[in-house]
Each structure stands twice: as C-alpha cells, then as structure tokens.
Short mmCIF file of C-alpha atoms in Angstrom, two decimals:
data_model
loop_
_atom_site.label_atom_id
_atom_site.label_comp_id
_atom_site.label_asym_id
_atom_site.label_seq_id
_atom_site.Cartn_x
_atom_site.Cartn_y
_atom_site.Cartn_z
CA UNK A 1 82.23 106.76 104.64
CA UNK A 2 80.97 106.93 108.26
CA UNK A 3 83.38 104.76 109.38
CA UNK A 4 86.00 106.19 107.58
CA UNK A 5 85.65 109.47 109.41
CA UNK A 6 85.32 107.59 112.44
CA UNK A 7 88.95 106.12 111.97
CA UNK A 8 90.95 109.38 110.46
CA UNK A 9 93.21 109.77 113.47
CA UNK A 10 94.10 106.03 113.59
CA UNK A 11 94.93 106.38 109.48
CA UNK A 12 96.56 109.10 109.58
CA UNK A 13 98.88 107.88 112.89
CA UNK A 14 99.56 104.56 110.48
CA UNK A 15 100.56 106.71 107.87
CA UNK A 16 102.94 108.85 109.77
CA UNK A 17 104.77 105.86 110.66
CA UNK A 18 104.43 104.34 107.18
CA UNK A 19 106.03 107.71 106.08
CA UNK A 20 108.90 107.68 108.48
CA UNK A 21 109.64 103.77 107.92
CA UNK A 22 109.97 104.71 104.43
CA UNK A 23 111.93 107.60 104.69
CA UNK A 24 114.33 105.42 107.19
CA UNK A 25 114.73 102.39 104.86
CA UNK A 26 115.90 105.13 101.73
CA UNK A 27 117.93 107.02 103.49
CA UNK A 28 121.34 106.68 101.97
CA UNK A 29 123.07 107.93 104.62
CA UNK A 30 122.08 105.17 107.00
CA UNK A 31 124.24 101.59 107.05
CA UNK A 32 122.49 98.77 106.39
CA UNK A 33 124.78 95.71 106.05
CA UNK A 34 125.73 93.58 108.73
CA UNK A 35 128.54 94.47 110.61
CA UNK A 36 129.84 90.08 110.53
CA UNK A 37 130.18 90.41 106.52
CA UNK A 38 132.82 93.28 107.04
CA UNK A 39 135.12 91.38 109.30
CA UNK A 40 134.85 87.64 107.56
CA UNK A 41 135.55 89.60 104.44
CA UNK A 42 138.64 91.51 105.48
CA UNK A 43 139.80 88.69 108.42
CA UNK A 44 141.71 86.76 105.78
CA UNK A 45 142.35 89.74 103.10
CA UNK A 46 140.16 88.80 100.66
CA UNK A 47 139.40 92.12 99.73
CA UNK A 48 142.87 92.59 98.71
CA UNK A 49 144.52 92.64 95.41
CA UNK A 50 147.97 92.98 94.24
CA UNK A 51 149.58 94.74 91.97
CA UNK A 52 150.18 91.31 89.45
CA UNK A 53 146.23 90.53 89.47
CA UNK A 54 145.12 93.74 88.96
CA UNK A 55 147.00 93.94 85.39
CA UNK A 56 145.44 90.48 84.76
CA UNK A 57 142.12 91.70 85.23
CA UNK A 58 139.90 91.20 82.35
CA UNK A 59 136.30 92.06 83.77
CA UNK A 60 135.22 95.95 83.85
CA UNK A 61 136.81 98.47 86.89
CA UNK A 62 137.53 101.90 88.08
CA UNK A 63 140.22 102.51 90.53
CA UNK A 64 139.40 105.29 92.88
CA UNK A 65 142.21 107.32 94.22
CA UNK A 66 141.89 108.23 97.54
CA UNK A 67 143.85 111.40 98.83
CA UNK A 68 143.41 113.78 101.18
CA UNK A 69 141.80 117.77 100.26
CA UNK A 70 145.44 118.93 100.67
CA UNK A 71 147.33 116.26 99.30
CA UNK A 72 145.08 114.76 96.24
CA UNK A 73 147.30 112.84 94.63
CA UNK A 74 148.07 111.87 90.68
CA UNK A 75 146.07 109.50 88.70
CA UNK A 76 147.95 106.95 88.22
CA UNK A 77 145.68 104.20 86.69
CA UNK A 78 143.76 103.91 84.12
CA UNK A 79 140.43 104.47 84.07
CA UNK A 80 140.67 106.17 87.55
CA UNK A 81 139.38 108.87 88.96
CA UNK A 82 140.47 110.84 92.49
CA UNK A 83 138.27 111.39 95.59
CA UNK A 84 139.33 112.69 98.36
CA UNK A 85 138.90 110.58 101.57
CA UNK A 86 136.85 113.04 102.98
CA UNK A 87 134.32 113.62 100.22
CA UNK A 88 133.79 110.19 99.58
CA UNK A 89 130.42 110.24 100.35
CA UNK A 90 129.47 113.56 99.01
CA UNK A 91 126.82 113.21 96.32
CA UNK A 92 128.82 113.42 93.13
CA UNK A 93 131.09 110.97 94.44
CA UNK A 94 128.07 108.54 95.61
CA UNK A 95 127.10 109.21 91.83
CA UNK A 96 129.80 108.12 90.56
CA UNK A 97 130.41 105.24 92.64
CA UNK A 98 127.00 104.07 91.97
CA UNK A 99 127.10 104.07 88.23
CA UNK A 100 130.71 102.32 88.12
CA UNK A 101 129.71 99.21 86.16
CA UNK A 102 132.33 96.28 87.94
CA UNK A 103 134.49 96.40 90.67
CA UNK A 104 135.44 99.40 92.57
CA UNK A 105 139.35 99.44 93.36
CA UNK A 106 140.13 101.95 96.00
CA UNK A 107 143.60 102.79 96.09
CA UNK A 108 145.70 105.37 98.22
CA UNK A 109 149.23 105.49 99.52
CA UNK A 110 148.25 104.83 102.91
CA UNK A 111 146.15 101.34 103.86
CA UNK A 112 145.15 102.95 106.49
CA UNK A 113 142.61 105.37 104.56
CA UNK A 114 141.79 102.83 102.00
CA UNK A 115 140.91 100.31 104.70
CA UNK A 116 138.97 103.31 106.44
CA UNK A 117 136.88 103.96 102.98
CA UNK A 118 136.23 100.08 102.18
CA UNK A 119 134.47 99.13 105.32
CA UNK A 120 132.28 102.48 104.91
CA UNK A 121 131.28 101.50 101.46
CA UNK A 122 130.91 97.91 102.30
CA UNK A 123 128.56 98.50 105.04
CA UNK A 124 126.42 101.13 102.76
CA UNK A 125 126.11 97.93 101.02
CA UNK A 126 128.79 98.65 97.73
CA UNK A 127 129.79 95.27 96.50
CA UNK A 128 133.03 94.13 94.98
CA UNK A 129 134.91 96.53 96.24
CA UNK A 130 138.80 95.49 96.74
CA UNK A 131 142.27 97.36 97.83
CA UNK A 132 145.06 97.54 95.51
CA UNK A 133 147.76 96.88 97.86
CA UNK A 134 151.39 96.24 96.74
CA UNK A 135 151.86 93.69 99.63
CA UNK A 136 149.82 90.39 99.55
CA UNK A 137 149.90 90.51 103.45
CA UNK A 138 150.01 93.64 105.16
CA UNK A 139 149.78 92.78 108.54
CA UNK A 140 153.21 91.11 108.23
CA UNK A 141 155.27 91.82 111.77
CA UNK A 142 158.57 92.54 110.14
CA UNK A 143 160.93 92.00 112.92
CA UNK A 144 161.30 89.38 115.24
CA UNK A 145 161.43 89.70 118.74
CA UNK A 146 164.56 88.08 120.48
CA UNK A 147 163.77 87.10 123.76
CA UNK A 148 165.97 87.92 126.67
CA UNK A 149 166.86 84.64 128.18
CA UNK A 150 168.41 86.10 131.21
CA UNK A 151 165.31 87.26 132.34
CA UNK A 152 163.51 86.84 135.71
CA UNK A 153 161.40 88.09 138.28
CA UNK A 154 163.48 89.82 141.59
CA UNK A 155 164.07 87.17 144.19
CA UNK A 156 162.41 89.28 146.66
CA UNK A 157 159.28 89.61 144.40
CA UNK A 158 158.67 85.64 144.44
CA UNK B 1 82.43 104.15 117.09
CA UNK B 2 83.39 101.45 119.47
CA UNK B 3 87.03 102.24 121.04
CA UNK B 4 87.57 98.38 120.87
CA UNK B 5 87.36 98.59 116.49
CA UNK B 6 89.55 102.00 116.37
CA UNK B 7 92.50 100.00 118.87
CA UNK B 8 91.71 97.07 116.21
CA UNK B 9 92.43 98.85 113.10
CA UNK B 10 95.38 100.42 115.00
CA UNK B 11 96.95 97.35 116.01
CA UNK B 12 96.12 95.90 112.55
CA UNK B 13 97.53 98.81 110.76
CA UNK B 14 100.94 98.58 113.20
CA UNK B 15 101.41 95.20 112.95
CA UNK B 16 101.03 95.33 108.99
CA UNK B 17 103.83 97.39 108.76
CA UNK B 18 106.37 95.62 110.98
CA UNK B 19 105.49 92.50 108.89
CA UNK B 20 106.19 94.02 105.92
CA UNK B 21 109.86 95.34 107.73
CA UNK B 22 113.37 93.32 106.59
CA UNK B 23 113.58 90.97 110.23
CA UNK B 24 117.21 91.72 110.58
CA UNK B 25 119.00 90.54 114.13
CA UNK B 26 122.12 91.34 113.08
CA UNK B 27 123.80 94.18 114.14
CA UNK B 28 124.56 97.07 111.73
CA UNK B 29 126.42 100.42 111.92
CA UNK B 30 124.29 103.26 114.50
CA UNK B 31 126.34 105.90 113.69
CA UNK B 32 125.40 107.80 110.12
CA UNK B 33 127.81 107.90 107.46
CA UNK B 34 129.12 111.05 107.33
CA UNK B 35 129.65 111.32 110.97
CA UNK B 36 131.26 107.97 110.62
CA UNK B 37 133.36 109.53 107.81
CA UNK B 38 134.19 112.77 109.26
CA UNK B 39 135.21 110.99 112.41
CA UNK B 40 137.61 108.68 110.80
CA UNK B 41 139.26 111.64 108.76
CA UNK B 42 140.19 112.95 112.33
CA UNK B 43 143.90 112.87 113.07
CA UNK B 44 143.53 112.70 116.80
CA UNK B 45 142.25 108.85 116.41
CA UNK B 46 146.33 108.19 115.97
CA UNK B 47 149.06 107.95 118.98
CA UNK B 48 152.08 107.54 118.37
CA UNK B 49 154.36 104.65 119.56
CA UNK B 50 156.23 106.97 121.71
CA UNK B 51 152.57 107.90 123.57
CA UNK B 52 151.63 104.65 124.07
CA UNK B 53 155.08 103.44 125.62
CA UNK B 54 154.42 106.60 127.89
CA UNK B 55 151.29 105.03 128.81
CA UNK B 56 152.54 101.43 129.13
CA UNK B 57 155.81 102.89 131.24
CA UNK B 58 153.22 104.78 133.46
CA UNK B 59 150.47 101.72 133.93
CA UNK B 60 148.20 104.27 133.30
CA UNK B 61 144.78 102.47 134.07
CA UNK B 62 142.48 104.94 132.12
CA UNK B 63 143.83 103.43 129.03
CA UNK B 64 143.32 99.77 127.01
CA UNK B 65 145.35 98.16 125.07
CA UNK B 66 143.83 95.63 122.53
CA UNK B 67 146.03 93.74 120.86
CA UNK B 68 144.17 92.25 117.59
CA UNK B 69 146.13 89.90 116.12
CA UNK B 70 145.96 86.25 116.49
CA UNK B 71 146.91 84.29 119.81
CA UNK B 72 149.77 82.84 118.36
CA UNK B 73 151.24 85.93 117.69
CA UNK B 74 150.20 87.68 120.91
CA UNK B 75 151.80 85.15 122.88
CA UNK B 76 155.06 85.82 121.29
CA UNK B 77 155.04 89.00 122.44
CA UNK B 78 152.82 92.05 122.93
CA UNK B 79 152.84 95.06 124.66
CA UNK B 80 152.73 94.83 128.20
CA UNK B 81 149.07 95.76 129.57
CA UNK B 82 147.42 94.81 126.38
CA UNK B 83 144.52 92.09 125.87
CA UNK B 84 144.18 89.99 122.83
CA UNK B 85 141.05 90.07 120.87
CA UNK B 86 141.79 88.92 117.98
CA UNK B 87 140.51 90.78 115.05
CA UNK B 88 137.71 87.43 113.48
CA UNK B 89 137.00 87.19 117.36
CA UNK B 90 136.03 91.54 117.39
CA UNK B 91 132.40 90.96 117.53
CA UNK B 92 131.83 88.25 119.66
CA UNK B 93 129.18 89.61 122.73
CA UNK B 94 132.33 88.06 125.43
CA UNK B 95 134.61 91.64 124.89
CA UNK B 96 131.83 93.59 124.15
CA UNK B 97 132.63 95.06 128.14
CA UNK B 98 136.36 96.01 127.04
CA UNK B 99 135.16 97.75 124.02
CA UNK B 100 132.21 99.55 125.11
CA UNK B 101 133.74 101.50 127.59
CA UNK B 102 133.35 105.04 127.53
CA UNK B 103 136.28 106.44 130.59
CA UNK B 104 138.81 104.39 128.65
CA UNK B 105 140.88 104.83 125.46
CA UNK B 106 140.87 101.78 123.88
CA UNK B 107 143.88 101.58 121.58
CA UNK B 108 143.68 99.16 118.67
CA UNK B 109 146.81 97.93 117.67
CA UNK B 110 147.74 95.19 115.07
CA UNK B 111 151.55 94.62 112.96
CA UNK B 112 150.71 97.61 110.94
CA UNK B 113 147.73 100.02 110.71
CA UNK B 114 145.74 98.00 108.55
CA UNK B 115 143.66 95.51 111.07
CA UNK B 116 143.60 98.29 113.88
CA UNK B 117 141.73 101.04 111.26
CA UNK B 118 139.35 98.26 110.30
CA UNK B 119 138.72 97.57 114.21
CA UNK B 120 137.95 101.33 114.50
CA UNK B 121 135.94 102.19 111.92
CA UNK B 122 133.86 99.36 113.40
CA UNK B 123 133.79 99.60 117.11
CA UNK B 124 133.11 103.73 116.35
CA UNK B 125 130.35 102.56 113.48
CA UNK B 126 128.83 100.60 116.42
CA UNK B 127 128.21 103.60 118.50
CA UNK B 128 131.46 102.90 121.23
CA UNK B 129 133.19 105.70 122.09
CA UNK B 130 137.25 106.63 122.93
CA UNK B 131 138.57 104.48 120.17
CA UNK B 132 141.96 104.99 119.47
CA UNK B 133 144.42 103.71 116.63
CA UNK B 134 148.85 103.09 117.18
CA UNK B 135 150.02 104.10 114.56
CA UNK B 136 152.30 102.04 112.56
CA UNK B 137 151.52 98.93 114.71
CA UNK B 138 153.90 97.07 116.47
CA UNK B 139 156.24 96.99 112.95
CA UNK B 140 156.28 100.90 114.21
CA UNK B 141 156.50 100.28 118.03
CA UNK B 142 160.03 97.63 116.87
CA UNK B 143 161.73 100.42 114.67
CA UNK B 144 161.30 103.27 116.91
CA UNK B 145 160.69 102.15 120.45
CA UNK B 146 162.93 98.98 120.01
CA UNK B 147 165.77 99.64 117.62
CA UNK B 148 166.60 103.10 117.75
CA UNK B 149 169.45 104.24 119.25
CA UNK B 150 171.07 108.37 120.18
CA UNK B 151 173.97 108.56 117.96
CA UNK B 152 174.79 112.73 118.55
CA UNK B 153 177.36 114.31 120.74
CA UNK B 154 175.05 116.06 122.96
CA UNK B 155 171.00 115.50 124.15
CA UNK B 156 168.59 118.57 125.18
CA UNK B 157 166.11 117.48 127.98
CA UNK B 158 163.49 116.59 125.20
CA UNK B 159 165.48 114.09 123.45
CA UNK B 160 166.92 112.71 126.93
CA UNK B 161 163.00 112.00 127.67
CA UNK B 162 162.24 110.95 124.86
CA UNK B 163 164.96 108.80 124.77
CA UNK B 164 164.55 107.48 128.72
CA UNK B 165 160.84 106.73 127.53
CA UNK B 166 161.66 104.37 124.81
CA UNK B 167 164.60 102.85 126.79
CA UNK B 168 161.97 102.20 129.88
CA UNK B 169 159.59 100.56 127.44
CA UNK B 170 162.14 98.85 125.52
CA UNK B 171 163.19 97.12 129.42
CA UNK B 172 159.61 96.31 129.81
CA UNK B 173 158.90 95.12 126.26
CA UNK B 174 161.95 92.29 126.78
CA UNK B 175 161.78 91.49 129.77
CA UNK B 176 157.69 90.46 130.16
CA UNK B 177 157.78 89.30 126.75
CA UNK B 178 161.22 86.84 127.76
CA UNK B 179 159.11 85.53 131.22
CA UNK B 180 156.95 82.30 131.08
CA UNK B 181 152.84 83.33 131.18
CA UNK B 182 152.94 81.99 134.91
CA UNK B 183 155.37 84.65 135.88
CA UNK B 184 154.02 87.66 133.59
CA UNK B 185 151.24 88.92 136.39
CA UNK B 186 154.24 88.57 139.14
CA UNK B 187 156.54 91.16 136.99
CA UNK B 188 154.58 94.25 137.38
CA UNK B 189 153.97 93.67 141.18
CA UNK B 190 157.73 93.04 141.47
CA UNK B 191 158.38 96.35 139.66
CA UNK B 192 155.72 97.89 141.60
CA UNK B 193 158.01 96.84 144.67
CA UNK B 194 161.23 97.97 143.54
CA UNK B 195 159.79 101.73 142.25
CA UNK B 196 158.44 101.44 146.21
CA UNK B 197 161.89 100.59 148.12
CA UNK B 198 163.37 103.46 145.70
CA UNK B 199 160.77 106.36 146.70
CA UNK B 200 161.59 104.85 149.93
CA UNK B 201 158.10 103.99 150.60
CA UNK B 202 156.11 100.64 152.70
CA UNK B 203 155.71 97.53 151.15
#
C-alpha cells in the first residue's frame, strides 16, 4: 500500500498518457492509412468502374451521390442515397457509410469531387470504395499536339 | 522511496505503452479530416487555364508547375516551366523539396482534373501548403488556350487581353514543345534576349 502511495504521481502521469494514446488512436477524425495505398490504388484506376460493370454487379452496394449544398443533385441509382460533398463526414453520413454492407460507389457529375471524397474515405480507412465513371480512362489527353517543324531558336541566341 | 525505483516504474510504465502502440513508418495524412474536407470544398484551389498561361507568359518564378503524368507523355509536350513528377512517382522523398514549399503555388496539373485532385488532396493531407489545381488539365489548356479563335466584328480591351494572353501562350506552347530537349533551356534565354533588344535594354 506504502509503495503504492509512494508511486501515485508516476501512475497517474502513465495514465494520462494511456488516456490520451487512447483517445488519439479512436479518434475518427484522425487518418490512419498509409498515404502509398492511396496512390498504387488510384495510379492505374483501379478504383474505377464503368457504367457496363456496375449493372453486372451481383454482390451488395450503395451508390452515394455526391453534390454540392446548392446543387444536390437527383438520385439516380438504385439503392442510392445523396451527400453532399461537404457533409460527407458529418456524423449521419459517417453512420451511414459505416453500416453500408458492400461496396461504397461514390458517384457525382464531376471526377473531380468524387476523386476528392475517395481518397478522404480511403485514408479514414473505408474499404472497397470505387468511382462510377462513364469513361474507363479519364486521364485521356484528347487532342494531339502537332508540332511546329519550323521551329528554332534565334540565330543570335545560339 | 528511492528516486532510482519511481524513474524505474516510470520508464517501465512508458515503455509499456509504446510497445503496445501499432509501429507504423509509413507516412499518413497530418491534417484532420474535416479541415482536409473543408479545404478541398474550397473553390480557390482551381485556376483557370487562362491564369496559368498568364503565369507561364510572365515566367513568374513564385509559381510551380508540376506536370503529373507519365514521362512519355511529358516529353511530348507540356507546359513550358513545368516539372514532371509523375503521379506513382508523388511520394518518393527526391521531390519532396518541390512540393513542400510554402512561397510557391504549386499547380498540379494532369490531362483532366482527375490525377491533379488526387495529387492535392494528398500533398494538402500531408501538411504542404499553396497547393493549387488547373482546372480541366491540359484537355482544358488545348480547347481554350490552343484552339480557340475571335470570330466577332469588334474586341473590347478585355477580350483583346484575353485574347493576346492565349495567343502568347499558344507561341510558347508550340514552339518549346516543337524544339529538341537540348535546345528547350536555350529558348527562354533567347526570348529573354529579344523582350531585351525590344525595351531597348543591355544584353
């Protein structure tokens, strides 16, 4: 007991540290993936799918529509439900995103804000979560440059 | 009590808990996820083509331009002034210089906004500030900067500078992108010379 009373300020500084480690690790607004998995993931489009395998899919899903406040959006999937970009982490939507049984499908008429929202819920550590986008490769340049083959440096400049 | 035992137990006690801890050298997000969120929903992380071809036309040096498509596709052309780190390459500690610096807008680009929003949400997740997204990519940068032409009767001053930026850039675009690599560094010190002998200035 002695020796107990002897060490209460060294127990009680291990304890404030085991408290704030805990609280730390459970915090759900913290990240906690690794940064790598994002960008092998997305590198070669793997989290993509296309219009044609999405109807083929067979296993569980709900496609989240991502709009904006102003600008929500219709539903136009089935089941699917609408969250705007900017509450997507608000708790009802974390609720509902964390009881989806299968794959989350995050869909919105610009890539850019459902490429934002994937690697956000990828690195809170969501898994199979994919983009239904109508193009199998977005990052297609569309053009092609035509170089100038007159072109050259001023002869004063060499 | 012996100070020696209480530094014991403390030690004990400390080391405990960061064996317990997840041993995790990999690098994660700093920022939290709502300011990560918030930040992203943010429309001033997007310039437009035109503003970056105002940039590129003016070699203005407190701006980056990071070109994250693959080298095969940046050496068929880019945008003058821009480096390529290619997007699989984004984390590797070599660039980690270019993208953590704070005085300069670093502005992501890829062929469409895709790649580039990906790039941002990470380099800004990673705590590194003055992150910046062209919008549209260079798909955007070909069908407004490159293709588009005045067809009215008359031009007000805004459209004429509008017009004289894109033109300028369009010049620049072509012609760096048309050189061999071993003359690209030579072009902007020739042009460089030539805006001197106008202004009527030294060599």
């Amino acid at each position: 007991m002695s020796l107990l009373k002897n060490l209460k300020i060294i127990i009680l500084v291990i304890v404030v540290l085991l408290i704030l480690i805990i609280i730390r690790i459970s915090d759900q607004n913290v990240f906690k993936e690794q940064v790598k998995t994002a960008v092998e993931v997305t590198w070669n489009n793997s989290n993509l799918i296309t219009p044609n395998k999405f109807r083929e899919l067979t296993t569980p899903y709900l496609v989240i529509e991502l709009g904006s406040e102003s600008n929500p959006g219709s539903l136009q999937f089935r089941p699917s439900i609408k969250i705007p970009f900017e509450k997507l982490l608000d708790k009802e939507s974390r609720e509902i995103l964390d009881n989806t049984k299968g794959a989350l499908i995050l869909y919105s008429d610009k890539m850019a804000t459902a490429s934002k929202a994937w690697i956000i819920l990828n690195q809170l550590g969501y898994k199979n979560i994919l983009i239904l986008s109508s193009e199998e490769n977005p990052e297609e340049l569309k053009y092609k440059f035509q170089p100038d083959t007159t072109a050259g440096l001023e002869q004063d400049s060499i | 009590m012996d100070a020696r035992i209480k530094y014991s137990v403390l030690l004990v006690g400390i080391g405990l808990i960061v064996a317990i801890l997840p041993y995790n050298t990999a690098e994660s997000f700093r920022l939290k996820s709502h300011d990560l969120l918030i930040k992203s929903t943010s429309d001033e992380i997007w310039l437009s083509v035109d503003q970056v071809a105002r940039f590129m036309n003016n070699e203005d040096s407190t701006v980056q331009l990071i070109d994250l498509r693959s080298t095969e596709q940046f050496r068929e052309c880019n945008i003058p002034g821009s480096i390529n780190i290619p997007y699989s390459d984004l984390l590797n500690p070599f660039w980690e210089g270019t993208i953590n610096q704070k005085q300069v807008k670093k502005i992501f680009y890829g062929n469409s906004d895709q790649t580039a929003c990906y790039a941002w949400i990470i380099a800004t997740g990673l705590g590194y500030e003055n992150n910046y997204i062209m919008k549209g990519g260079l798909n955007e940068w070909f069908k407004i900067v490159m293709f588009t032409q005045f067809s009215g009767q008359k031009i007000t001053p805004l459209e004429n500078a509008l017009f004289e930026n894109r033109f300028n850039a369009r010049k620049t675009f072509t012609q760096i992108n048309s050189l061999p690599d071993s003359l690209k560094r030579q072009f902007f010190h020739s042009k460089r010379l030539k805006q001197s002998k106008l202004d009527g200035g030294c060599e």
